[in-house]
Coordinates of C-alpha atoms and ligand atoms in Angstrom, one line a residue:
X1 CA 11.3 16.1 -18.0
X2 CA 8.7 17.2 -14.8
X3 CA 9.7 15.1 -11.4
X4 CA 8.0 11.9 -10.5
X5 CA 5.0 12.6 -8.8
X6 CA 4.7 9.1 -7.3
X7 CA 6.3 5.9 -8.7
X8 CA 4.9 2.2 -8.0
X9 CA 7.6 -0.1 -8.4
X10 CA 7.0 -3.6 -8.8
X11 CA 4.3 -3.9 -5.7
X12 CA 3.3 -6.7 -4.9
X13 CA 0.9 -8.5 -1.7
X14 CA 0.3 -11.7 -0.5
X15 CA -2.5 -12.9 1.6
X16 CA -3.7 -16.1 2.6
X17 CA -7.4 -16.4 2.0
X18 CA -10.1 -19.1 2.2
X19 CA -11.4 -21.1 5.7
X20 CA -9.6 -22.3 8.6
X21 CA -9.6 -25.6 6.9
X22 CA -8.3 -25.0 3.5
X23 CA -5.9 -21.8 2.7
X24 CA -4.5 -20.7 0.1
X25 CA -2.4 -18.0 -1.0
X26 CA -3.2 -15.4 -4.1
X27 CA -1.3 -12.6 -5.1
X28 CA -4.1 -9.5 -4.4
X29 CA -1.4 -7.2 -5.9
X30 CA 1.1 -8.6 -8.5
X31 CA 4.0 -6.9 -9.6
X32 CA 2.3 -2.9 -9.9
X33 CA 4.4 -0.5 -11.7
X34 CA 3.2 2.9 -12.5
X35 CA 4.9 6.3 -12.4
X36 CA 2.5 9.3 -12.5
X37 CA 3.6 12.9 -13.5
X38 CA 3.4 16.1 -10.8
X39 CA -0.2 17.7 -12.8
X40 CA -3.4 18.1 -11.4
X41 CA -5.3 15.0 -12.8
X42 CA -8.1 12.8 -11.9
X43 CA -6.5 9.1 -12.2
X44 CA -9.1 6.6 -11.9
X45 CA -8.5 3.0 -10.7
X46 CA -11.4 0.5 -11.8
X47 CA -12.4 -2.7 -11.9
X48 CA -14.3 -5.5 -10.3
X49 CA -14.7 -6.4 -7.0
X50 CA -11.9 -8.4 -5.9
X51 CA -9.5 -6.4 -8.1
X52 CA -7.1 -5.0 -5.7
X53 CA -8.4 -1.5 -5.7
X54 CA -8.9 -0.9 -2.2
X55 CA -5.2 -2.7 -1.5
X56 CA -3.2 -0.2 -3.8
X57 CA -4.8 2.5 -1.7
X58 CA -4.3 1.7 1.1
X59 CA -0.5 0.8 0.4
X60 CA -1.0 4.9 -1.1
X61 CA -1.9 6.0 2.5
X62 CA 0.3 3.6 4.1
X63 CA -2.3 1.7 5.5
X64 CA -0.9 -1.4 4.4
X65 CA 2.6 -2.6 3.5
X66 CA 3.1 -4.0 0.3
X67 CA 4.7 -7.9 0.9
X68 CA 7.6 -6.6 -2.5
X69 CA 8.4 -3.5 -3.9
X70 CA 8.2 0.3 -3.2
X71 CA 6.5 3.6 -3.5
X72 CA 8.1 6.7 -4.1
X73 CA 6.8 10.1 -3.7
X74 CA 7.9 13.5 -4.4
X75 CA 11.2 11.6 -5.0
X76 CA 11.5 10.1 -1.4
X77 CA 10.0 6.4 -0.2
X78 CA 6.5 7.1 1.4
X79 CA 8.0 5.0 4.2
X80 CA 10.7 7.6 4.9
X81 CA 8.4 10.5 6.0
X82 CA 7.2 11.4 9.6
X83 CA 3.3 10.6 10.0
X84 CA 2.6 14.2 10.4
X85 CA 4.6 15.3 7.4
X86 CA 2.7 12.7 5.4
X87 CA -0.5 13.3 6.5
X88 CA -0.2 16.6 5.2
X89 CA 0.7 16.1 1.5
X90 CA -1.8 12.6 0.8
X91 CA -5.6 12.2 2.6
X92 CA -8.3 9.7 2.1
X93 CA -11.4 10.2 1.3
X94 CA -13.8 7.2 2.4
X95 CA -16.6 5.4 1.1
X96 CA -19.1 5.6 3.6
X97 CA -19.6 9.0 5.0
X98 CA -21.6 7.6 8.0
X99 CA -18.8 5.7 9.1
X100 CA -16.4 8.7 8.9
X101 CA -18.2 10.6 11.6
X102 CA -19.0 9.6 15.0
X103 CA -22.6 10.1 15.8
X104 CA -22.0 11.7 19.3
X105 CA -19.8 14.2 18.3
X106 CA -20.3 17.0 17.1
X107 CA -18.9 17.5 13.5
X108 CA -16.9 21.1 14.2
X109 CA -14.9 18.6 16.7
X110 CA -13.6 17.1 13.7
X111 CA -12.2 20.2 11.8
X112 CA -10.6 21.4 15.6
X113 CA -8.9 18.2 15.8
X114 CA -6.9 18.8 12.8
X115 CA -6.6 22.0 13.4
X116 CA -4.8 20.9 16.8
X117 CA -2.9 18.2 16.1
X118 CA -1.3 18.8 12.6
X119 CA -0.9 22.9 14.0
X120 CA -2.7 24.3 11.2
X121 CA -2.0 28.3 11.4
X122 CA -4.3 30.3 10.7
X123 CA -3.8 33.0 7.7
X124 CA -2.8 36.9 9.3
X125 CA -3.8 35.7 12.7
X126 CA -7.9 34.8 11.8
X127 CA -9.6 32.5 14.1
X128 CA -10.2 28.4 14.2
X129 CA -13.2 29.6 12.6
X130 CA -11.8 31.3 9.8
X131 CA -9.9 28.4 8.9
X132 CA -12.9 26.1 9.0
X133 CA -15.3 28.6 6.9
X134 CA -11.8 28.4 4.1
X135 CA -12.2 24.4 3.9
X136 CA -16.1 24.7 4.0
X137 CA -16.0 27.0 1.5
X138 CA -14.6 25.1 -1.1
X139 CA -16.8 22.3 -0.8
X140 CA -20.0 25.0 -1.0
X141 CA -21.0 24.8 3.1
X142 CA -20.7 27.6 5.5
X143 CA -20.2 27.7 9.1
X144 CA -23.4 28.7 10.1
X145 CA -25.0 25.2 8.9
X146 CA -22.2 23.2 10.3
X147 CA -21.4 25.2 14.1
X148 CA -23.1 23.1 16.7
X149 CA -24.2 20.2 14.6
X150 CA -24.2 16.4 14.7
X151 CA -23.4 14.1 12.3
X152 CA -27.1 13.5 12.1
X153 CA -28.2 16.4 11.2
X154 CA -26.6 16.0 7.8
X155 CA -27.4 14.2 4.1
X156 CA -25.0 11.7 3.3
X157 CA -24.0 14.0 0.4
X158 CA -23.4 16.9 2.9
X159 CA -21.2 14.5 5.2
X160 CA -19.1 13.3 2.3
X161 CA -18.6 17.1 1.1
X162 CA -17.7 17.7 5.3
X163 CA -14.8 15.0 4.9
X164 CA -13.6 16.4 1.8
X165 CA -13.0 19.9 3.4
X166 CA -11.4 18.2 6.2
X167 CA -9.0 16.6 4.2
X168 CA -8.8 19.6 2.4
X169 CA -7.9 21.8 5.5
X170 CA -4.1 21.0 5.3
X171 CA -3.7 21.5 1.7
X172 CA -2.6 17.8 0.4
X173 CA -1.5 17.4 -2.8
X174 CA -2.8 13.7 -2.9
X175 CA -6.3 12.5 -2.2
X176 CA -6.7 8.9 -2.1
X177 CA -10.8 8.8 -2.3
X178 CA -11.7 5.0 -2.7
X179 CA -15.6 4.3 -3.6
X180 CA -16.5 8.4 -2.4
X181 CA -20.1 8.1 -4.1
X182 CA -21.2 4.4 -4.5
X183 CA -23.1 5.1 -0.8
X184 CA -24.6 8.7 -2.4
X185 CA -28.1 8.4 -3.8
X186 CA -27.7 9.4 -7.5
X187 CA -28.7 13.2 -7.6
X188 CA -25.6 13.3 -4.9
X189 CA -23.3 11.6 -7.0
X190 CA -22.8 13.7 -9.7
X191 CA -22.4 16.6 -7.2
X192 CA -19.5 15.3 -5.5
X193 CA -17.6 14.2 -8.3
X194 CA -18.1 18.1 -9.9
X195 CA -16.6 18.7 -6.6
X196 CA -13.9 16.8 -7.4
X197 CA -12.9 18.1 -11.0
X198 CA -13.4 21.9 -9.6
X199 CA -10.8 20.9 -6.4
X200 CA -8.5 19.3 -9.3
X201 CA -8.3 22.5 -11.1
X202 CA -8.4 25.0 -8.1
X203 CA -6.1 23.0 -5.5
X204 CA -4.0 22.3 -8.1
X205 CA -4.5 18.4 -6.6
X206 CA -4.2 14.8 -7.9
X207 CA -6.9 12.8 -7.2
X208 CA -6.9 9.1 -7.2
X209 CA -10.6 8.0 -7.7
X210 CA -11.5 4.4 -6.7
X211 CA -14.7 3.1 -8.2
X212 CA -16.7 0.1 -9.7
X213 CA -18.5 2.5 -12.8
X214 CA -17.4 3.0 -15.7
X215 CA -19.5 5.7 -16.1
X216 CA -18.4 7.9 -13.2
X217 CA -15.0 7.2 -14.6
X218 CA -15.2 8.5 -17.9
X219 CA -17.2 11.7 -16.1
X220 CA -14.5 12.7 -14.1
X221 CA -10.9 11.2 -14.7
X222 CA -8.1 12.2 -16.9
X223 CA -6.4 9.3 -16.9
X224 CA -7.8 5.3 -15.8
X225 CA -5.8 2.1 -14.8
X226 CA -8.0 -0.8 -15.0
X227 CA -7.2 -3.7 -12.5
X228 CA -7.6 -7.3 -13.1
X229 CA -7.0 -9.7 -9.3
X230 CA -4.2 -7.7 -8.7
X231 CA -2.6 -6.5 -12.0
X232 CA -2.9 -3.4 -13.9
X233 CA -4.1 -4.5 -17.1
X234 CA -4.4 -1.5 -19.2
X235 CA -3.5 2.0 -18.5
X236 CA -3.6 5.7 -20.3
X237 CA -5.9 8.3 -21.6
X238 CA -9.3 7.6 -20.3
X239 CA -11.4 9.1 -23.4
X240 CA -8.8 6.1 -25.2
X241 CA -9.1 3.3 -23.2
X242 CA -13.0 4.2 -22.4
X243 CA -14.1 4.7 -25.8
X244 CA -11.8 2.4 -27.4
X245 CA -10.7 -0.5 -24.6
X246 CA -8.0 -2.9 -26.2
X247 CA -8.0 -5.8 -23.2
X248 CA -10.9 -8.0 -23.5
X249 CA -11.6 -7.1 -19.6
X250 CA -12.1 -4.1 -20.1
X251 CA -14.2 -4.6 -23.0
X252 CA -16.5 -6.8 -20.3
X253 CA -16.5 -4.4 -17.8
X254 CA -17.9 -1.6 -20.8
X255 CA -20.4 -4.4 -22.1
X256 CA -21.9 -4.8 -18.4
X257 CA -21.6 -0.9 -17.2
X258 CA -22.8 -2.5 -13.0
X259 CA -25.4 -0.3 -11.8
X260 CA -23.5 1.3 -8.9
X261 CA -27.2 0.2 -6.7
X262 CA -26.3 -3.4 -7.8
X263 CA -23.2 -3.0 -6.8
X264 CA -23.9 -1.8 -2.9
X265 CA -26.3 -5.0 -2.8
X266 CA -23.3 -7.3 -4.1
X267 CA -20.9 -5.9 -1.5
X268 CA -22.7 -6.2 0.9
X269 CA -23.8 -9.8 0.1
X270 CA -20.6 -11.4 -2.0
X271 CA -21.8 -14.4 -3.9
X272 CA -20.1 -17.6 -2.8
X273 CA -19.8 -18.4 -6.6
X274 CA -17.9 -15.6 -7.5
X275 CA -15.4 -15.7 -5.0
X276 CA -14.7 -19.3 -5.9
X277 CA -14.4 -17.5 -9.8
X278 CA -12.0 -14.7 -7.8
X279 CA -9.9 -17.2 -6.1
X280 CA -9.6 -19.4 -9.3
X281 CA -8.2 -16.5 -11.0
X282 CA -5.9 -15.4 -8.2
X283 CA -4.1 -19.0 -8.8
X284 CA -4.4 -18.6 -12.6
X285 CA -0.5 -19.0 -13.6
X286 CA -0.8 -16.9 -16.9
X287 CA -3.1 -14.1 -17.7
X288 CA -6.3 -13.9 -14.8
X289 CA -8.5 -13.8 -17.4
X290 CA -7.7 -16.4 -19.4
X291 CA -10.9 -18.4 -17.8
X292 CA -13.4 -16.2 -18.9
X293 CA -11.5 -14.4 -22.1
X294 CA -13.1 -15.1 -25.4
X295 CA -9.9 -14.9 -26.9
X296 CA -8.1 -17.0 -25.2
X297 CA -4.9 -18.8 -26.2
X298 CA -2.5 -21.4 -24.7
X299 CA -0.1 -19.2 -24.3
X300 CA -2.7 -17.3 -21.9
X301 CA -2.9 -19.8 -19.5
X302 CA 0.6 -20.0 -19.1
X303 CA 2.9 -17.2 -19.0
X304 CA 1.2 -13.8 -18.0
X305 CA 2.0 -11.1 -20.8
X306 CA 3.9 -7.9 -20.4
X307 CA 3.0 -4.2 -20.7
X308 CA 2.3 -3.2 -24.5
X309 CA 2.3 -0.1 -25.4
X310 CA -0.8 0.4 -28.3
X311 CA -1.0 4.5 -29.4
X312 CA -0.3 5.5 -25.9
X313 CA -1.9 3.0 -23.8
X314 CA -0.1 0.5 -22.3
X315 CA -1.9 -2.9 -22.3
X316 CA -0.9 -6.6 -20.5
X317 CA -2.3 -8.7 -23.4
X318 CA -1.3 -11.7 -25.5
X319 CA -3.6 -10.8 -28.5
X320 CA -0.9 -7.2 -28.7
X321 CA 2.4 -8.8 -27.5
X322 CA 5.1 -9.6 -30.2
X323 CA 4.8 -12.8 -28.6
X324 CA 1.2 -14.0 -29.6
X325 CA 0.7 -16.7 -32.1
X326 CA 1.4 -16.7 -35.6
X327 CA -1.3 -17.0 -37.4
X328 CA -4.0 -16.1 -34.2
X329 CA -7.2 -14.1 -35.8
X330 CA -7.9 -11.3 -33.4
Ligands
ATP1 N1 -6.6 -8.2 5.0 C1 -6.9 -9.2 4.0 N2 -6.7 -10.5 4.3 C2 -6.9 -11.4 3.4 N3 -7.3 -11.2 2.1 C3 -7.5 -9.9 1.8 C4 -7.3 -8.8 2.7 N4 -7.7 -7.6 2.1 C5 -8.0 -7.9 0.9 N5 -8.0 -9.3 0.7 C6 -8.3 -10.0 -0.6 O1 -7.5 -9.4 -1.6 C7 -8.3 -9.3 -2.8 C8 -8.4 -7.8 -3.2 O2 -9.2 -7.2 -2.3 P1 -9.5 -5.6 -2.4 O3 -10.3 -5.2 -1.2 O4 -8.2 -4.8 -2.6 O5 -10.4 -5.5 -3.7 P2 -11.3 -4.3 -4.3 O6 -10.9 -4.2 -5.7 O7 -11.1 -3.1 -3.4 O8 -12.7 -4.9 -4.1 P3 -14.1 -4.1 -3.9 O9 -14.4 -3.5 -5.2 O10 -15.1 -5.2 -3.5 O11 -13.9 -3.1 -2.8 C9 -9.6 -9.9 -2.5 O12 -9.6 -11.3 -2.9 C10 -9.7 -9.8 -1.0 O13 -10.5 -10.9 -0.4
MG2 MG1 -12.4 -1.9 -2.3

């Protein structure tokens, strides 16, 4: 059997949300286990906004602490290694490329400051140069375009590819890249996520891809965990669970492919409505989408079902557990 690439074990965070006057607490990651395999893959983590997504990575980069459980990678608990040493093997790759740069710097200041503080030697002696021109390469820019530049002076596209080859420069084996395109315009998109699969294959890398669409997903990723407020609620193959979902969320989220423009606009304006829906289902004791399931069952509101494993994809739902209803007409 290969090693364990990285394990999540029984993860878990709490945080209080709501107004100063009435707070409550929801579980924004409950009980996460996952344990992926050391091969370059694409593993894509949808679902709606509210889900979690963002948390899990950022417990991934160690941005955040989870409240229970642990993460192990490369056999050791991400916790145990030096920040330097970490920030070598996993790198993010952010949603908004305009935030990622500051506009009065120029971007090569960027590339040197890796370069400087994680001591990135250059190949048989070349130059900083040399080793910038490597990381542009791969992301198709030269050194000529970039030498001298400010962030300005660049397409969003062109900015996310510069991040990319900065986290490329020290040769991660992880990339964490939560939302990368949702800000591209569409003609970008699909530019950037190529990127992605030719950087899986060449850089030998895993890449853990954080979106709302489905249909970026099934583009790009090898294998997709869908999460429901907090829970991973179906997980394998994505050509299976895309073409053939088996939790009624993740039929929803097929039925009502988001435009990914919608989805910028709802961000960035939350409806008051849904986040009383979010919250609701935070506190749901059983399954979280019991309120809105058209399958529901008593036993759904109650007890929240275990993984089932259906032809290779493992699935938290009553309608497959052993324990669902006699008699319940699926
Ligand atoms: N620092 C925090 N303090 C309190 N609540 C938080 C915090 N961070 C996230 N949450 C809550 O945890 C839940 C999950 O949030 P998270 O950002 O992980 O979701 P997401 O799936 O990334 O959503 P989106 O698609 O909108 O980016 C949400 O209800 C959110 O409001
Ligand atoms: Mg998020």
């Amino acid at each position: 059997m290969s090693e364990s690439f990285l394990t999540l074990k029984n993860l878990t965070k709490e945080f209080q949300v709501g107004t100063f006057f009435s707070k409550v607490k929801i579980l924004a990651i409950q009980d996460v286990t996952l344990e992926l395999e050391r091969k370059p893959t694409v593993f894509t983590l949808v679902g709606e906004s509210g889900s979690g997504k963002t948390t899990l990575a950022n417990f991934l980069l160690r941005v955040l602490k989870p409240t229970e459980g642990s993460i192990t990678f490369l056999g050791k608990n991400i916790e145990s290694y030096k920040k330097f040493e970490f920030m070598k093997l996993v790198q993010p790759i952010f949603q908004n490329p305009y935030e990622t740069f500051n506009p009065l710097k120029k971007v090569e200041t960027y590339f040197c400051s890796v370069i400087k503080k994680l001591r990135i030697t250059s190949e048989n002696g070349h130059s900083f140069e040399k080793v910038i021109e490597k990381a542009l390469s791969s992301v198709a820019l030269t050194w000529e375009e970039v030498k001298d530049k400010y962030p300005n002076e660049f397409s969003g596209g062109q900015l996310q590819r510069l991040s990319i080859a900065r986290a490329l420069m020290v040769n991660p084996m992880l990339l964490v890249a939560d939302e990368p395109v949702s800000m591209l315009d569409a003609s970008l998109r699909v530019f950037v996520l190529n990127l992605f699969r030719k950087l899986k294959e060449e850089k030998q890398l895993y890449i853990i891809y954080i979106t709302h669409d489905l249909a970026t997903a099934y583009y790009i990723s090898d294998y997709i965990g869908v999460m429901l407020r907090g829970s991973l609620v179906e997980v394998g193959p994505a050509e299976k669970v895309l073409l053939n979902p088996l939790h009624p969320y993740t039929v929803l989220l097929k039925e009502s492919v988001p435009n990914p423009d919608e989805i910028k606009k709802k961000q960035e304006v939350r409806i008051k409505e849904e986040r009383i829906l979010e919250i609701e289902e935070f506190l749901e004791q059983g399954c979280k989408f019991a309120l809105r399931c058209p399958y529901v069952q008593e036993i759904c509101k109650k007890e929240m079902p275990q993984d089932v494993i259906v032809e290779g994809v493992a699935v938290k739902c009553w309608l497959y557990s052993k324990k669902k209803k006699e008699g319940f007409d699926m």
